[in-house]
């Protein structure tokens, strides 16, 4: 028979509407109290506590939540507290308290545990990412199953799909009980078709056309590259960014009070097409009336005033204002004021459409650097990164030294990205930590080069190198080439910190055999065996001088078909009369070189310069020559997304003491690295008999590139496309450099920092090719530089 006191509790929430087994009236009393009934538990002294019904939960866990211990008196207050505390754990879906001969019996029914969480039909997101994200909101393996949490997970998953433009997504969740009180959860996803942006309407713009404003947006209607960039797929985050871009556009053109009033996003009933409407209020266009500085400037007012980019009488620009704030703050940062704050306060004269600015300077406290921290280097040793730092711990913070440290780490070429953070040290007001965050990239490169021509079809070369070997910063290279015309075995090693002072050491051993390509009618063979060692001595943060020496043995074999220049060299160096046969020379080349590198990155530079000058001279060996090389690269960002890159190279060689310049030291032009669109090493002087290219002792090369991020890659610099203009030529020792003989080309290309090394593709159109020039429009190469 059921106790009538229990009947009213059926109308109470499930949490307290519990079935009662008669051992005592504890359960009924507790539930009655929770329901507001006037029934009390008869107090009793607890002789023992027993827990029944647990499968995964430890008994000790239940004991820890009970407000009573053995020997204590159990009453209605403790009964209510016990049930509430156990329910609050979330481990149980049913709890009962009973008393049996002074023993407190706790009967529980555990909630099931989640065994697995899986997905079907997910293409937009990776499963591992989804599993990790849901686990963070309580739905994951070993978590306690809670239907409310699963419902929230389903809604969050749907929200993510909607943010990616998949408005037709349907998600069905299946919960399957399995043995040992566990469940499996399966999210069945039907992603549907992606909703595409069919129209972007801009309202309220008078000074700029719809086309001008649409060009500023990341979102767009479907076009040539939207299959890759997905710019035609609506995203709330992208729209928010685009609205800020429109506002910045107006600010940069003087519209100080321009605002985006509202936006409307509408979707067709079939959930396939989206239309955006952006409502703009332009306001008036303002010019700058005056600018001035206020605040604490430590007597450097004149110096800081030169950093103000806003000029009276000129149109106001938001970018120039922000740049001024940053320049002044950065300048104060070089004196240790890491928390300097510059605020621009405008005074607007709407009648005259003028604005006066007061830049208020608050330097804050001068700060020390507490720690220089490194993270993200999973391969590279800390010391390899730390030795590039120019900001030191326990010294004044210097913004220039922090930037220099970042640039030097980036120029190592071991990392895809290098970031610097300077947070305030916890618990202090005058100390900062400098955190260098790097992202490793593969440094073992399989370098290949190739081209396609109608005569030779496909040509191929390869080499293997490992920069940052075992995270040590050392570079080890092995070049193997077994092609029909060029065979090479070479080993090289570079230690950039041979001494603690930064002196580098590099050495190379090689065996090379080269023959003319199949298109050449003349035949010859050049075999070179040798080695060299070079030491680099840094003289400043960006300048290094190199000193080196080497030994080289060269053997040239000729026959009746060999070019005249090669037969003449053989005859003049101990070969038979007529130059058909063999000649051997031994050289002891000494080198001195200078290099300067101020680029912000060695692999994907956007600003800075790279220069190198090299003199190689052999006055002690048989060849008797000197050889000079000068190269200059210059990079400058024209916009936030476009970089101008210029490169020039001049090379010159000459014999010493009446000797002719050795033919095997000739310079060549044509192909990637010189003049694209022409076959590699095909430009310049040709043999008068067979018209084969034989190079020259003088070379002049010029290259220009406009580099852009690939559509859809955002700020990622690892994938870029570019347009280019090349020009250059090689000349013989006794010939003058004539610009009229230069060859030019223009074209388009793609560069990619691939997992196996930097890749560069180009398609070129020769602009002034002459009959007899060997053309090669498509070329590719793996390596850095132009």
mmCIF file of N, CA, C and O in Angstrom, residues 449-460 517 519 669-672 675-683 724 726 745-746 762-766 769 773-780:
data_model
loop_
_atom_site.group_PDB
_atom_site.id
_atom_site.type_symbol
_atom_site.label_atom_id
_atom_site.label_comp_id
_atom_site.label_asym_id
_atom_site.label_seq_id
_atom_site.Cartn_x
_atom_site.Cartn_y
_atom_site.Cartn_z
ATOM 1 N N UNK A 449 64.432 21.863 -60.420
ATOM 2 C CA UNK A 449 64.265 22.900 -61.428
ATOM 3 C C UNK A 449 63.971 22.244 -62.753
ATOM 4 O O UNK A 449 64.436 21.140 -63.046
ATOM 5 N N UNK A 450 63.168 22.900 -63.552
ATOM 6 C CA UNK A 450 62.814 22.292 -64.822
ATOM 7 C C UNK A 450 62.258 23.314 -65.777
ATOM 8 O O UNK A 450 61.988 24.456 -65.419
ATOM 9 N N UNK A 451 62.110 22.891 -67.005
ATOM 10 C CA UNK A 451 61.543 23.761 -68.023
ATOM 11 C C UNK A 451 61.039 22.905 -69.163
ATOM 12 O O UNK A 451 61.347 21.710 -69.262
ATOM 13 N N UNK A 452 60.244 23.540 -70.030
ATOM 14 C CA UNK A 452 59.702 22.822 -71.182
ATOM 15 C C UNK A 452 60.013 23.628 -72.433
ATOM 16 O O UNK A 452 59.779 24.836 -72.483
ATOM 17 N N UNK A 453 60.572 22.967 -73.430
ATOM 18 C CA UNK A 453 60.843 23.606 -74.710
ATOM 19 C C UNK A 453 60.492 22.634 -75.823
ATOM 20 O O UNK A 453 60.446 21.414 -75.614
ATOM 21 N N UNK A 454 60.273 23.146 -77.021
ATOM 22 C CA UNK A 454 59.891 22.289 -78.121
ATOM 23 C C UNK A 454 61.021 21.359 -78.530
ATOM 24 O O UNK A 454 60.784 20.237 -78.967
ATOM 25 N N UNK A 455 62.251 21.802 -78.373
ATOM 26 C CA UNK A 455 63.382 20.987 -78.824
ATOM 27 C C UNK A 455 63.745 19.910 -77.820
ATOM 28 O O UNK A 455 63.851 18.733 -78.150
ATOM 29 N N UNK A 456 63.924 20.317 -76.544
ATOM 30 C CA UNK A 456 64.373 19.347 -75.541
ATOM 31 C C UNK A 456 63.242 18.829 -74.687
ATOM 32 O O UNK A 456 63.469 18.022 -73.790
ATOM 33 N N UNK A 457 61.993 19.292 -74.932
ATOM 34 C CA UNK A 457 60.849 18.895 -74.126
ATOM 35 C C UNK A 457 61.076 19.256 -72.667
ATOM 36 O O UNK A 457 61.177 20.400 -72.336
ATOM 37 N N UNK A 458 61.275 18.264 -71.807
ATOM 38 C CA UNK A 458 61.360 18.527 -70.367
ATOM 39 C C UNK A 458 62.784 18.313 -69.872
ATOM 40 O O UNK A 458 63.404 17.280 -70.157
ATOM 41 N N UNK A 459 63.340 19.323 -69.174
ATOM 42 C CA UNK A 459 64.662 19.187 -68.560
ATOM 43 C C UNK A 459 64.512 19.263 -67.050
ATOM 44 O O UNK A 459 63.609 19.911 -66.537
ATOM 45 N N UNK A 460 65.439 18.636 -66.318
ATOM 46 C CA UNK A 460 65.250 18.442 -64.878
ATOM 47 C C UNK A 460 66.590 18.450 -64.161
ATOM 48 O O UNK A 460 67.584 17.904 -64.640
ATOM 49 N N UNK A 517 74.173 21.456 -73.901
ATOM 50 C CA UNK A 517 72.861 20.820 -74.085
ATOM 51 C C UNK A 517 72.687 20.277 -75.492
ATOM 52 O O UNK A 517 73.488 20.554 -76.395
ATOM 53 N N UNK A 519 70.743 20.965 -77.869
ATOM 54 C CA UNK A 519 70.556 21.909 -78.965
ATOM 55 C C UNK A 519 71.876 22.425 -79.517
ATOM 56 O O UNK A 519 71.937 22.885 -80.655
ATOM 57 N N UNK A 669 73.153 33.914 -69.073
ATOM 58 C CA UNK A 669 71.869 34.551 -68.812
ATOM 59 C C UNK A 669 70.780 33.813 -69.568
ATOM 60 O O UNK A 669 71.033 33.175 -70.594
ATOM 61 N N UNK A 670 69.560 33.946 -69.033
ATOM 62 C CA UNK A 670 68.412 33.255 -69.598
ATOM 63 C C UNK A 670 67.806 32.323 -68.582
ATOM 64 O O UNK A 670 68.532 31.575 -67.920
ATOM 65 N N UNK A 671 66.477 32.368 -68.419
ATOM 66 C CA UNK A 671 65.805 31.491 -67.472
ATOM 67 C C UNK A 671 65.509 32.190 -66.166
ATOM 68 O O UNK A 671 65.831 33.370 -65.959
ATOM 69 N N UNK A 672 64.882 31.451 -65.234
ATOM 70 C CA UNK A 672 64.573 31.987 -63.915
ATOM 71 C C UNK A 672 65.870 32.373 -63.211
ATOM 72 O O UNK A 672 66.842 31.627 -63.205
ATOM 73 N N UNK A 675 66.719 36.277 -67.079
ATOM 74 C CA UNK A 675 65.708 36.778 -68.009
ATOM 75 C C UNK A 675 64.778 35.620 -68.352
ATOM 76 O O UNK A 675 65.132 34.725 -69.117
ATOM 77 N N UNK A 676 63.609 35.628 -67.748
ATOM 78 C CA UNK A 676 62.646 34.562 -67.983
ATOM 79 C C UNK A 676 62.071 34.653 -69.393
ATOM 80 O O UNK A 676 62.005 35.733 -69.981
ATOM 81 N N UNK A 677 61.639 33.520 -69.909
ATOM 82 C CA UNK A 677 61.109 33.478 -71.264
ATOM 83 C C UNK A 677 62.124 33.017 -72.280
ATOM 84 O O UNK A 677 61.757 32.656 -73.410
ATOM 85 N N UNK A 678 63.395 33.008 -71.905
ATOM 86 C CA UNK A 678 64.465 32.493 -72.745
ATOM 87 C C UNK A 678 65.048 31.254 -72.076
ATOM 88 O O UNK A 678 65.058 31.139 -70.847
ATOM 89 N N UNK A 679 65.552 30.332 -72.882
ATOM 90 C CA UNK A 679 66.111 29.114 -72.315
ATOM 91 C C UNK A 679 67.261 29.439 -71.362
ATOM 92 O O UNK A 679 67.985 30.414 -71.545
ATOM 93 N N UNK A 680 67.396 28.594 -70.351
ATOM 94 C CA UNK A 680 68.464 28.787 -69.371
ATOM 95 C C UNK A 680 69.818 28.815 -70.064
ATOM 96 O O UNK A 680 70.139 27.944 -70.885
ATOM 97 N N UNK A 681 70.611 29.870 -69.764
ATOM 98 C CA UNK A 681 71.991 30.019 -70.252
ATOM 99 C C UNK A 681 72.078 30.099 -71.767
ATOM 100 O O UNK A 681 73.090 29.714 -72.357
ATOM 101 N N UNK A 682 71.021 30.621 -72.414
ATOM 102 C CA UNK A 682 71.031 30.659 -73.879
ATOM 103 C C UNK A 682 71.368 32.032 -74.451
ATOM 104 O O UNK A 682 71.617 32.153 -75.651
ATOM 105 N N UNK A 683 71.376 33.088 -73.612
ATOM 106 C CA UNK A 683 71.628 34.426 -74.129
ATOM 107 C C UNK A 683 73.126 34.711 -74.223
ATOM 108 O O UNK A 683 73.953 34.024 -73.635
ATOM 109 N N UNK A 724 55.924 40.461 -63.730
ATOM 110 C CA UNK A 724 57.353 40.783 -63.750
ATOM 111 C C UNK A 724 57.767 41.374 -65.093
ATOM 112 O O UNK A 724 57.101 41.211 -66.124
ATOM 113 N N UNK A 726 61.666 41.566 -66.965
ATOM 114 C CA UNK A 726 63.085 41.183 -66.883
ATOM 115 C C UNK A 726 63.845 41.790 -68.055
ATOM 116 O O UNK A 726 63.286 42.015 -69.138
ATOM 117 N N UNK A 745 61.694 40.603 -71.264
ATOM 118 C CA UNK A 745 60.512 39.747 -71.220
ATOM 119 C C UNK A 745 59.589 40.254 -70.119
ATOM 120 O O UNK A 745 60.017 40.950 -69.191
ATOM 121 N N UNK A 746 58.323 39.890 -70.222
ATOM 122 C CA UNK A 746 57.326 40.238 -69.207
ATOM 123 C C UNK A 746 56.388 39.050 -69.064
ATOM 124 O O UNK A 746 56.226 38.248 -69.990
ATOM 125 N N UNK A 762 56.599 30.457 -63.637
ATOM 126 C CA UNK A 762 56.474 31.685 -64.416
ATOM 127 C C UNK A 762 56.109 31.370 -65.852
ATOM 128 O O UNK A 762 56.510 30.340 -66.410
ATOM 129 N N UNK A 763 55.321 32.278 -66.414
ATOM 130 C CA UNK A 763 55.009 32.222 -67.839
ATOM 131 C C UNK A 763 55.376 33.584 -68.408
ATOM 132 O O UNK A 763 54.838 34.617 -67.979
ATOM 133 N N UNK A 764 56.312 33.601 -69.367
ATOM 134 C CA UNK A 764 56.881 34.852 -69.854
ATOM 135 C C UNK A 764 56.665 35.000 -71.355
ATOM 136 O O UNK A 764 56.627 34.013 -72.098
ATOM 137 N N UNK A 765 56.573 36.251 -71.774
ATOM 138 C CA UNK A 765 56.523 36.589 -73.196
ATOM 139 C C UNK A 765 57.761 37.418 -73.530
ATOM 140 O O UNK A 765 57.906 38.543 -73.048
ATOM 141 N N UNK A 766 58.678 36.880 -74.318
ATOM 142 C CA UNK A 766 59.837 37.676 -74.747
ATOM 143 C C UNK A 766 59.371 38.896 -75.534
ATOM 144 O O UNK A 766 58.504 38.790 -76.408
ATOM 145 N N UNK A 769 62.643 39.370 -78.855
ATOM 146 C CA UNK A 769 63.430 38.218 -79.294
ATOM 147 C C UNK A 769 63.825 38.380 -80.760
ATOM 148 O O UNK A 769 63.056 38.895 -81.583
ATOM 149 N N UNK A 773 67.145 33.225 -81.220
ATOM 150 C CA UNK A 773 66.987 33.155 -79.768
ATOM 151 C C UNK A 773 66.182 31.907 -79.402
ATOM 152 O O UNK A 773 65.216 31.543 -80.086
ATOM 153 N N UNK A 774 66.574 31.284 -78.332
ATOM 154 C CA UNK A 774 65.900 30.068 -77.871
ATOM 155 C C UNK A 774 64.884 30.448 -76.787
ATOM 156 O O UNK A 774 65.260 30.895 -75.706
ATOM 157 N N UNK A 775 63.633 30.264 -77.093
ATOM 158 C CA UNK A 775 62.560 30.707 -76.215
ATOM 159 C C UNK A 775 62.035 29.550 -75.377
ATOM 160 O O UNK A 775 62.037 28.401 -75.813
ATOM 161 N N UNK A 776 61.552 29.910 -74.189
ATOM 162 C CA UNK A 776 61.017 28.925 -73.252
ATOM 163 C C UNK A 776 60.027 29.678 -72.362
ATOM 164 O O UNK A 776 60.402 30.247 -71.354
ATOM 165 N N UNK A 777 58.768 29.670 -72.722
ATOM 166 C CA UNK A 777 57.797 30.542 -72.074
ATOM 167 C C UNK A 777 57.453 30.082 -70.655
ATOM 168 O O UNK A 777 57.313 30.895 -69.753
ATOM 169 N N UNK A 778 57.295 28.785 -70.452
ATOM 170 C CA UNK A 778 56.944 28.273 -69.122
ATOM 171 C C UNK A 778 58.191 27.710 -68.448
ATOM 172 O O UNK A 778 58.914 26.895 -69.027
ATOM 173 N N UNK A 779 58.441 28.148 -67.217
ATOM 174 C CA UNK A 779 59.603 27.680 -66.451
ATOM 175 C C UNK A 779 59.224 27.563 -64.981
ATOM 176 O O UNK A 779 58.323 28.250 -64.511
ATOM 177 N N UNK A 780 59.901 26.683 -64.268
ATOM 178 C CA UNK A 780 59.681 26.602 -62.830
ATOM 179 C C UNK A 780 60.980 26.257 -62.138
ATOM 180 O O UNK A 780 61.915 25.721 -62.730
#
